[in-house]
Short mmCIF file of N, CA, C and O in Angstrom, two decimals:
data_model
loop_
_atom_site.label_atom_id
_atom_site.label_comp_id
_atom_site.label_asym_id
_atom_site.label_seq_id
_atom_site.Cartn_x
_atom_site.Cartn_y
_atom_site.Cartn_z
N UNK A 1 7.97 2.71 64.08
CA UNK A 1 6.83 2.41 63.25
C UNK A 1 5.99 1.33 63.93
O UNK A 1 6.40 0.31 64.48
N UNK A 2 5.14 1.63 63.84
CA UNK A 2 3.64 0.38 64.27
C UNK A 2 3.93 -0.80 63.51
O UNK A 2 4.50 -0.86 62.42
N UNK A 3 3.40 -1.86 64.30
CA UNK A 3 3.44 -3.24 63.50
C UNK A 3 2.39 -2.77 62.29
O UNK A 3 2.82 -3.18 61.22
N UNK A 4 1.50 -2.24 62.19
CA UNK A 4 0.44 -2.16 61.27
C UNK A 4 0.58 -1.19 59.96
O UNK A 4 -0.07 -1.20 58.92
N UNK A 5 1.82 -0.21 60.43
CA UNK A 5 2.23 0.26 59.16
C UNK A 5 3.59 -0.20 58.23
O UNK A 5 4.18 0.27 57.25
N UNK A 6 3.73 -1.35 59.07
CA UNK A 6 5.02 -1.70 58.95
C UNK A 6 4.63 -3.26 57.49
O UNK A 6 5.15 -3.71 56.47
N UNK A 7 3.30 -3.53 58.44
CA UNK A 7 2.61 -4.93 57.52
C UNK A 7 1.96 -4.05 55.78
O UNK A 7 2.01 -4.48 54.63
N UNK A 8 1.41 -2.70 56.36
CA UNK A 8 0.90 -2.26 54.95
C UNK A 8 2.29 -1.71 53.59
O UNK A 8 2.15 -1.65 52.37
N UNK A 9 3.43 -1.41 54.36
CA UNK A 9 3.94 -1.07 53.68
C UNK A 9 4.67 -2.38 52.75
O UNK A 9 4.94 -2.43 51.55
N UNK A 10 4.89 -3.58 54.06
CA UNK A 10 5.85 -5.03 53.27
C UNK A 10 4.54 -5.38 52.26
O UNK A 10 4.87 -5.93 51.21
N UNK A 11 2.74 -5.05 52.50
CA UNK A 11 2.15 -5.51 51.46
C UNK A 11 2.13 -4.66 50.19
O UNK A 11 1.79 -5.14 49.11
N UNK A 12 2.44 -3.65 50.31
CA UNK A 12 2.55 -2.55 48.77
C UNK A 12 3.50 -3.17 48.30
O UNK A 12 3.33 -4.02 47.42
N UNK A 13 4.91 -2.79 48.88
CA UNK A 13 6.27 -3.06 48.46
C UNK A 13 5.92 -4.73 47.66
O UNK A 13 5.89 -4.93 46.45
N UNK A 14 5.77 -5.44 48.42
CA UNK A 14 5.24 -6.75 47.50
C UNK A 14 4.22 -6.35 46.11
O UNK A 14 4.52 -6.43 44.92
N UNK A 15 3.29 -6.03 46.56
CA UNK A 15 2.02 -5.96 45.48
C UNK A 15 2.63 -4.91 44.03
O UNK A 15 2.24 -5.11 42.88
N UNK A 16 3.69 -3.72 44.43
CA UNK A 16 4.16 -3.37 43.50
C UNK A 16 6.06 -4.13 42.51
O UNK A 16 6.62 -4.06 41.42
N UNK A 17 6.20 -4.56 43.46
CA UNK A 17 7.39 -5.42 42.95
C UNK A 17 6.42 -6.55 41.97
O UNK A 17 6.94 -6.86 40.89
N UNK A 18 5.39 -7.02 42.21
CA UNK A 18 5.07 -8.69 41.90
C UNK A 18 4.41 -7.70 40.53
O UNK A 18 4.49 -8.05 39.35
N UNK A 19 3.90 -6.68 40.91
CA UNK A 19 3.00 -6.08 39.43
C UNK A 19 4.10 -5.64 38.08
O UNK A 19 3.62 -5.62 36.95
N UNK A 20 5.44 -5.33 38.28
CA UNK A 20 6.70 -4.87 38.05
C UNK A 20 6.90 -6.15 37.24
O UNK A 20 6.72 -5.85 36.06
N UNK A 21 7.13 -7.22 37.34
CA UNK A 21 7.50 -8.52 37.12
C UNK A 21 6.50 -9.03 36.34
O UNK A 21 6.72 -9.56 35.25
N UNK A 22 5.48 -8.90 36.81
CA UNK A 22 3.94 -9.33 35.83
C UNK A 22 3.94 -8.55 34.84
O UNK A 22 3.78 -9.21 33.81
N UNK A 23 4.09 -6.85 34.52
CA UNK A 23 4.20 -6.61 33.38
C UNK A 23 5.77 -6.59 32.53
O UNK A 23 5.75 -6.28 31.34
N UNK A 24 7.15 -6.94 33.21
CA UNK A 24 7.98 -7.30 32.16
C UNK A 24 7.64 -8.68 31.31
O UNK A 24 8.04 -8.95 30.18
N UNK A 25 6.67 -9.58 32.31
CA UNK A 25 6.73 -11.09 31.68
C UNK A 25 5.24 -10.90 30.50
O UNK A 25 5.02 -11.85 29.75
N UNK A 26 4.32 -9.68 30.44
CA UNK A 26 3.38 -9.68 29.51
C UNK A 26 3.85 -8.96 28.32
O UNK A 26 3.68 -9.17 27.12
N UNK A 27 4.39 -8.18 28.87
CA UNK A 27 5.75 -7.54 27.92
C UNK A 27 6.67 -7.90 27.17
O UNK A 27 6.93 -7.33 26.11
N UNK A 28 7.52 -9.28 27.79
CA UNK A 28 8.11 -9.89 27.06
C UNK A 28 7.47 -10.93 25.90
O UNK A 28 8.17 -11.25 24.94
N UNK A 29 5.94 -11.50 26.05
CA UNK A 29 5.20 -12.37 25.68
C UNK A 29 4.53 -12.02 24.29
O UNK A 29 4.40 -12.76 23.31
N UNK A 30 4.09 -10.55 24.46
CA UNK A 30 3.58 -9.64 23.39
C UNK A 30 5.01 -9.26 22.60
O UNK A 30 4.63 -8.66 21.60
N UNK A 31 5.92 -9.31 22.58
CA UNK A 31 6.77 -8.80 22.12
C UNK A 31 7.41 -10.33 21.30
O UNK A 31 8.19 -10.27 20.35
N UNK A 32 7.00 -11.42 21.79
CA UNK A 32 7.31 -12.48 21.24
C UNK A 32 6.08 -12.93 20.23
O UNK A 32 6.26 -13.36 19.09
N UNK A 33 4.99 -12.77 20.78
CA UNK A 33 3.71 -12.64 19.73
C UNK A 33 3.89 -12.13 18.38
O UNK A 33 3.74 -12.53 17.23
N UNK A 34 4.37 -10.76 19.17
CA UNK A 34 4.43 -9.71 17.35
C UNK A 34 5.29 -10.38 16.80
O UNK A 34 4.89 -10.79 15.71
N UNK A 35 6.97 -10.88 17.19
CA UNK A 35 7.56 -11.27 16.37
C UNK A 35 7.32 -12.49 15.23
O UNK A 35 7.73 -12.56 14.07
N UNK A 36 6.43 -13.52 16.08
CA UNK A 36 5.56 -14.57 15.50
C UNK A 36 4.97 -13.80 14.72
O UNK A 36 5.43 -14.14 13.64
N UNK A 37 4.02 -12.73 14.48
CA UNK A 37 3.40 -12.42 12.98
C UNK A 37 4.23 -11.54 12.63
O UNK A 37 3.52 -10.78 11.97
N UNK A 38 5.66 -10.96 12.60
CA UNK A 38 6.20 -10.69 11.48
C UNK A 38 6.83 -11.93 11.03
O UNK A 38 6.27 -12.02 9.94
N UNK A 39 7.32 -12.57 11.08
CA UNK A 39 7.80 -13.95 10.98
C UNK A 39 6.52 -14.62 9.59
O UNK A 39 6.65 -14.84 8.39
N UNK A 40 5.29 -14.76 10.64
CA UNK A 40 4.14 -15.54 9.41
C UNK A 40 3.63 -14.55 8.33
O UNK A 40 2.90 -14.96 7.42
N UNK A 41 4.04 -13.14 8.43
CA UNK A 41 3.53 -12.37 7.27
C UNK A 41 4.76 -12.56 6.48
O UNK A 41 4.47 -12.63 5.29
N UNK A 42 5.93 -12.66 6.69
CA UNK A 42 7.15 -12.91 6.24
C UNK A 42 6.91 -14.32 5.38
O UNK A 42 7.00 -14.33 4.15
N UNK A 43 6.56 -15.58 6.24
CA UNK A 43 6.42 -16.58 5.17
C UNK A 43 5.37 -16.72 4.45
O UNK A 43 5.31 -17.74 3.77
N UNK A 44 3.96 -15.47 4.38
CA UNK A 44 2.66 -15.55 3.56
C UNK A 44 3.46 -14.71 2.25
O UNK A 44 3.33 -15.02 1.07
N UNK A 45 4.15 -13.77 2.69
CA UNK A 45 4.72 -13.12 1.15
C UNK A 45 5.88 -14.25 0.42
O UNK A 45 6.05 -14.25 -0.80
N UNK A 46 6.45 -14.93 1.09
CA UNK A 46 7.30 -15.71 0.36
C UNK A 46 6.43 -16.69 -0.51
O UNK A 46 6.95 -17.31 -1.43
N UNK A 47 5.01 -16.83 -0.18
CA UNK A 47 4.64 -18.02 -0.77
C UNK A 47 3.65 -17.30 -1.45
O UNK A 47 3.08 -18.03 -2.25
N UNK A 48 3.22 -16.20 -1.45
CA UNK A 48 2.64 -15.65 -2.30
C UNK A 48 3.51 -15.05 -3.73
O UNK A 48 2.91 -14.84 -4.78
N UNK A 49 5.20 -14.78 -3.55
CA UNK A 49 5.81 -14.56 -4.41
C UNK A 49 6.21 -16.10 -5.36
O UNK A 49 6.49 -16.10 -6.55
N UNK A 50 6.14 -17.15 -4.60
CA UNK A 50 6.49 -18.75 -5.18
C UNK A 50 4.78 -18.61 -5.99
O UNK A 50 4.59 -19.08 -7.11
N UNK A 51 4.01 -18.12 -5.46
CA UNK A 51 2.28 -18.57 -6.24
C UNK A 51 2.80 -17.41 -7.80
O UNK A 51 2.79 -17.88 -8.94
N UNK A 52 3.10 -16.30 -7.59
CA UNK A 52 3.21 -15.21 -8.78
C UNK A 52 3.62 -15.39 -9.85
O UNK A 52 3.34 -15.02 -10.99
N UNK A 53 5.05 -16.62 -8.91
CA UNK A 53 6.40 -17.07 -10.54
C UNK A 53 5.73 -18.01 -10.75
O UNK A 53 6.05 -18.50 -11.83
N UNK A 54 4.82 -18.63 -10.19
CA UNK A 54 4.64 -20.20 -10.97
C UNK A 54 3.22 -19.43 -11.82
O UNK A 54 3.19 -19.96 -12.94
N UNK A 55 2.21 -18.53 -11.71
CA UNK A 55 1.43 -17.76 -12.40
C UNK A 55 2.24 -17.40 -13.62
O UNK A 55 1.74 -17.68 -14.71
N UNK A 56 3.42 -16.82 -13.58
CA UNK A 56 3.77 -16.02 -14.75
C UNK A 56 4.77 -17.50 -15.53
O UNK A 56 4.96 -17.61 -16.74
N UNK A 57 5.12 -18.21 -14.77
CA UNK A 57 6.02 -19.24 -15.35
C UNK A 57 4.43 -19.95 -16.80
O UNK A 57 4.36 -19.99 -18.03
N UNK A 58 3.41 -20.38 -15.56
CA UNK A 58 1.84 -20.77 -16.42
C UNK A 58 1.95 -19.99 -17.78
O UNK A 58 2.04 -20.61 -18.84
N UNK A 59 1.93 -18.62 -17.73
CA UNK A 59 1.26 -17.95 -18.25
C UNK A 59 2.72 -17.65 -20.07
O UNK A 59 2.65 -17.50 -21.29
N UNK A 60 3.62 -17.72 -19.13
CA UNK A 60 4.46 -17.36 -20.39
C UNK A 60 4.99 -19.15 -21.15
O UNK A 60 5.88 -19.27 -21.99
N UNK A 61 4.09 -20.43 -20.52
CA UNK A 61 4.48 -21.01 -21.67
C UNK A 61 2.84 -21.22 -22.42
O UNK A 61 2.66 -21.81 -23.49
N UNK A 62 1.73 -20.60 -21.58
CA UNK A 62 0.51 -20.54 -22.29
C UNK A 62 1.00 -20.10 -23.84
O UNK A 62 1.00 -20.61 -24.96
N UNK A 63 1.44 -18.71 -23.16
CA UNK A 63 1.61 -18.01 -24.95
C UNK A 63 2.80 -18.71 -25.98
O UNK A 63 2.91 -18.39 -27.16
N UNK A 64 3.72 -19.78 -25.25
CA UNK A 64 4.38 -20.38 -25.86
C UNK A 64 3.94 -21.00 -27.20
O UNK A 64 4.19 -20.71 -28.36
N UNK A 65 2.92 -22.28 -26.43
CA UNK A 65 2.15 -23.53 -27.16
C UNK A 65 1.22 -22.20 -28.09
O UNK A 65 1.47 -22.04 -29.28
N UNK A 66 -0.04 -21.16 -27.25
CA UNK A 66 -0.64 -20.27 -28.88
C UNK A 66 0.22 -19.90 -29.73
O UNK A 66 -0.16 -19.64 -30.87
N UNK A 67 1.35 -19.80 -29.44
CA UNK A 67 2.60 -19.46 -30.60
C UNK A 67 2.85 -20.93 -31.85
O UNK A 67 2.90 -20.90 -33.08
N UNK A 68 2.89 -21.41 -31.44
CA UNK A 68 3.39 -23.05 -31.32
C UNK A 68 2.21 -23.69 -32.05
O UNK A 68 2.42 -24.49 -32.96
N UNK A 69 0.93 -23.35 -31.67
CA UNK A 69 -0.19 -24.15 -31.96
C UNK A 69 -1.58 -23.15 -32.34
O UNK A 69 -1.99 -22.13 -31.78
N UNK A 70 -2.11 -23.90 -33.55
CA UNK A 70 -3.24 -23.10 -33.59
C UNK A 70 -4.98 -23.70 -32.75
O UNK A 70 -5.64 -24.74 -32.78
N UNK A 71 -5.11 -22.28 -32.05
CA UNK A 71 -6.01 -22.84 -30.90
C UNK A 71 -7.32 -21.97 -31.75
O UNK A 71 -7.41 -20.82 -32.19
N UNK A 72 -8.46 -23.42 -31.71
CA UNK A 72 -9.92 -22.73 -32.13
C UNK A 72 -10.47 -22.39 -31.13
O UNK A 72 -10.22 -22.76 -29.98
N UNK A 73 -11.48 -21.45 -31.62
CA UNK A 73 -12.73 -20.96 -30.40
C UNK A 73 -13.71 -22.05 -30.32
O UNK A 73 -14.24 -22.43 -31.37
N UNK A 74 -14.08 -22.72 -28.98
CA UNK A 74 -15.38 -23.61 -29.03
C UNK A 74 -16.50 -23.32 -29.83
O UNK A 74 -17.17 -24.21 -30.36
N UNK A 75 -16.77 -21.99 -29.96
CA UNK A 75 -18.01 -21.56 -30.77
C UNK A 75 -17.85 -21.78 -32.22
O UNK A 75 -18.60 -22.42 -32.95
N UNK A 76 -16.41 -20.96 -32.65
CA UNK A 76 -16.85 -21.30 -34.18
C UNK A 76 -16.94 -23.14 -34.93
O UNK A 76 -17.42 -23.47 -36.01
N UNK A 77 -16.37 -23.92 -33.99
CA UNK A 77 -16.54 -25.30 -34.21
C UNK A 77 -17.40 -25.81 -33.72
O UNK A 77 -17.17 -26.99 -33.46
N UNK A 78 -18.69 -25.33 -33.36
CA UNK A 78 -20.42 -25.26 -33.07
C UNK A 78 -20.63 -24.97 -34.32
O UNK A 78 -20.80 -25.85 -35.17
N UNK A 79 -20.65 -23.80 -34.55
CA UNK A 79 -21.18 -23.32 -35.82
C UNK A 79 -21.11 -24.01 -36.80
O UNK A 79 -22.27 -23.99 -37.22
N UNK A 80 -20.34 -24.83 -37.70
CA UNK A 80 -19.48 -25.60 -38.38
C UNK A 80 -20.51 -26.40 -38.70
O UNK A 80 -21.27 -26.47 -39.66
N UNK A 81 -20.30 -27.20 -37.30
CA UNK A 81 -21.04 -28.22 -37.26
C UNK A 81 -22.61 -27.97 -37.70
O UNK A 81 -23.32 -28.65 -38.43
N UNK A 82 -22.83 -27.03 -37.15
CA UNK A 82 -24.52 -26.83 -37.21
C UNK A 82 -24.51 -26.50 -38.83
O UNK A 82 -25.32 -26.93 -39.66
N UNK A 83 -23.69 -25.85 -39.01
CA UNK A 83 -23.82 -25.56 -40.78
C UNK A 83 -23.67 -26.80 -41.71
O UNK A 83 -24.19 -26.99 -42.81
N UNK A 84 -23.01 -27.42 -41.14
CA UNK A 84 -23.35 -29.21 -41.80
C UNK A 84 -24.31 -29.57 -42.01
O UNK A 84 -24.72 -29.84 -43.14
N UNK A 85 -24.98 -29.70 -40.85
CA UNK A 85 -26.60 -30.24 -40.67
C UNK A 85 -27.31 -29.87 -41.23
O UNK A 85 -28.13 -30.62 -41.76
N UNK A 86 -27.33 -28.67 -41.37
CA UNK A 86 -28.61 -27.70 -42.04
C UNK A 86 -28.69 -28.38 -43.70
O UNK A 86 -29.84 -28.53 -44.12
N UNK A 87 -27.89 -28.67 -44.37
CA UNK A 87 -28.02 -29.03 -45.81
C UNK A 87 -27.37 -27.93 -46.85
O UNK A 87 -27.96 -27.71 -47.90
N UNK A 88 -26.14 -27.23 -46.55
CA UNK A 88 -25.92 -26.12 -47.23
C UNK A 88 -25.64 -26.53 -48.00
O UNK A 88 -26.36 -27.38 -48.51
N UNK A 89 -23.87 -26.05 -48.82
CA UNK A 89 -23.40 -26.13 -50.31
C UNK A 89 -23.30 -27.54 -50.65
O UNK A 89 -23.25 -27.89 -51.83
N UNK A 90 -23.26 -28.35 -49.67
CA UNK A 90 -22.39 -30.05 -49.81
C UNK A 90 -23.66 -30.54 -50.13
O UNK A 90 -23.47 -31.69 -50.53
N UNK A 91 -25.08 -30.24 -50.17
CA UNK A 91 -26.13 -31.03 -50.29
C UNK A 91 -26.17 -30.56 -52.20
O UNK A 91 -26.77 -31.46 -52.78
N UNK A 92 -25.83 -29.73 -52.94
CA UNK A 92 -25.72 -29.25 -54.19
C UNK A 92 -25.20 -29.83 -55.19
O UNK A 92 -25.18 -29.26 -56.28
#
């Protein structure tokens, strides 16, 4: 073999070994990536299931206390009032 086919072949043999190695190490990197977002979609549902119970925990002693307590509407204790003012039965 010629020195000159001898230099093109040690530069392939290199250029494809080093490309071999470059994509196990982008390979391995992406493969560590994805695991990082199953991992953070993993801890967005855990904390979206901690947001749900503390929603329904809210919500089931809401109906506790309306059980518990009688709750007015802002409006009809407007009204009330305004019916005071006006001079109705209490002015009689």
């Amino acid at each position: 073999m010629s020195r000159a086919s001898k230099l093109t072949f040690l530069g392939t043999s290199l250029f494809a070994g080093s490309m071999v190695v470059a994509v196990h190490f982008q390979q391995k990197f992406e493969k560590e990536a994805m695991h990082q977002g199953v991992i953070r979609d993993m801890e967005q549902q855990r904390i979206k299931r901690e947001r749900q119970l503390d929603f329904d925990m809210q919500r089931a002693l809401e109906a506790e206390y309306k059980k518990d307590q009688t709750v007015h509407d802002g409006a009809g204790a407007v009204g009330s009032a305004a019916g005071i003012g006006t001079g109705g039965s209490s002015s009689a």
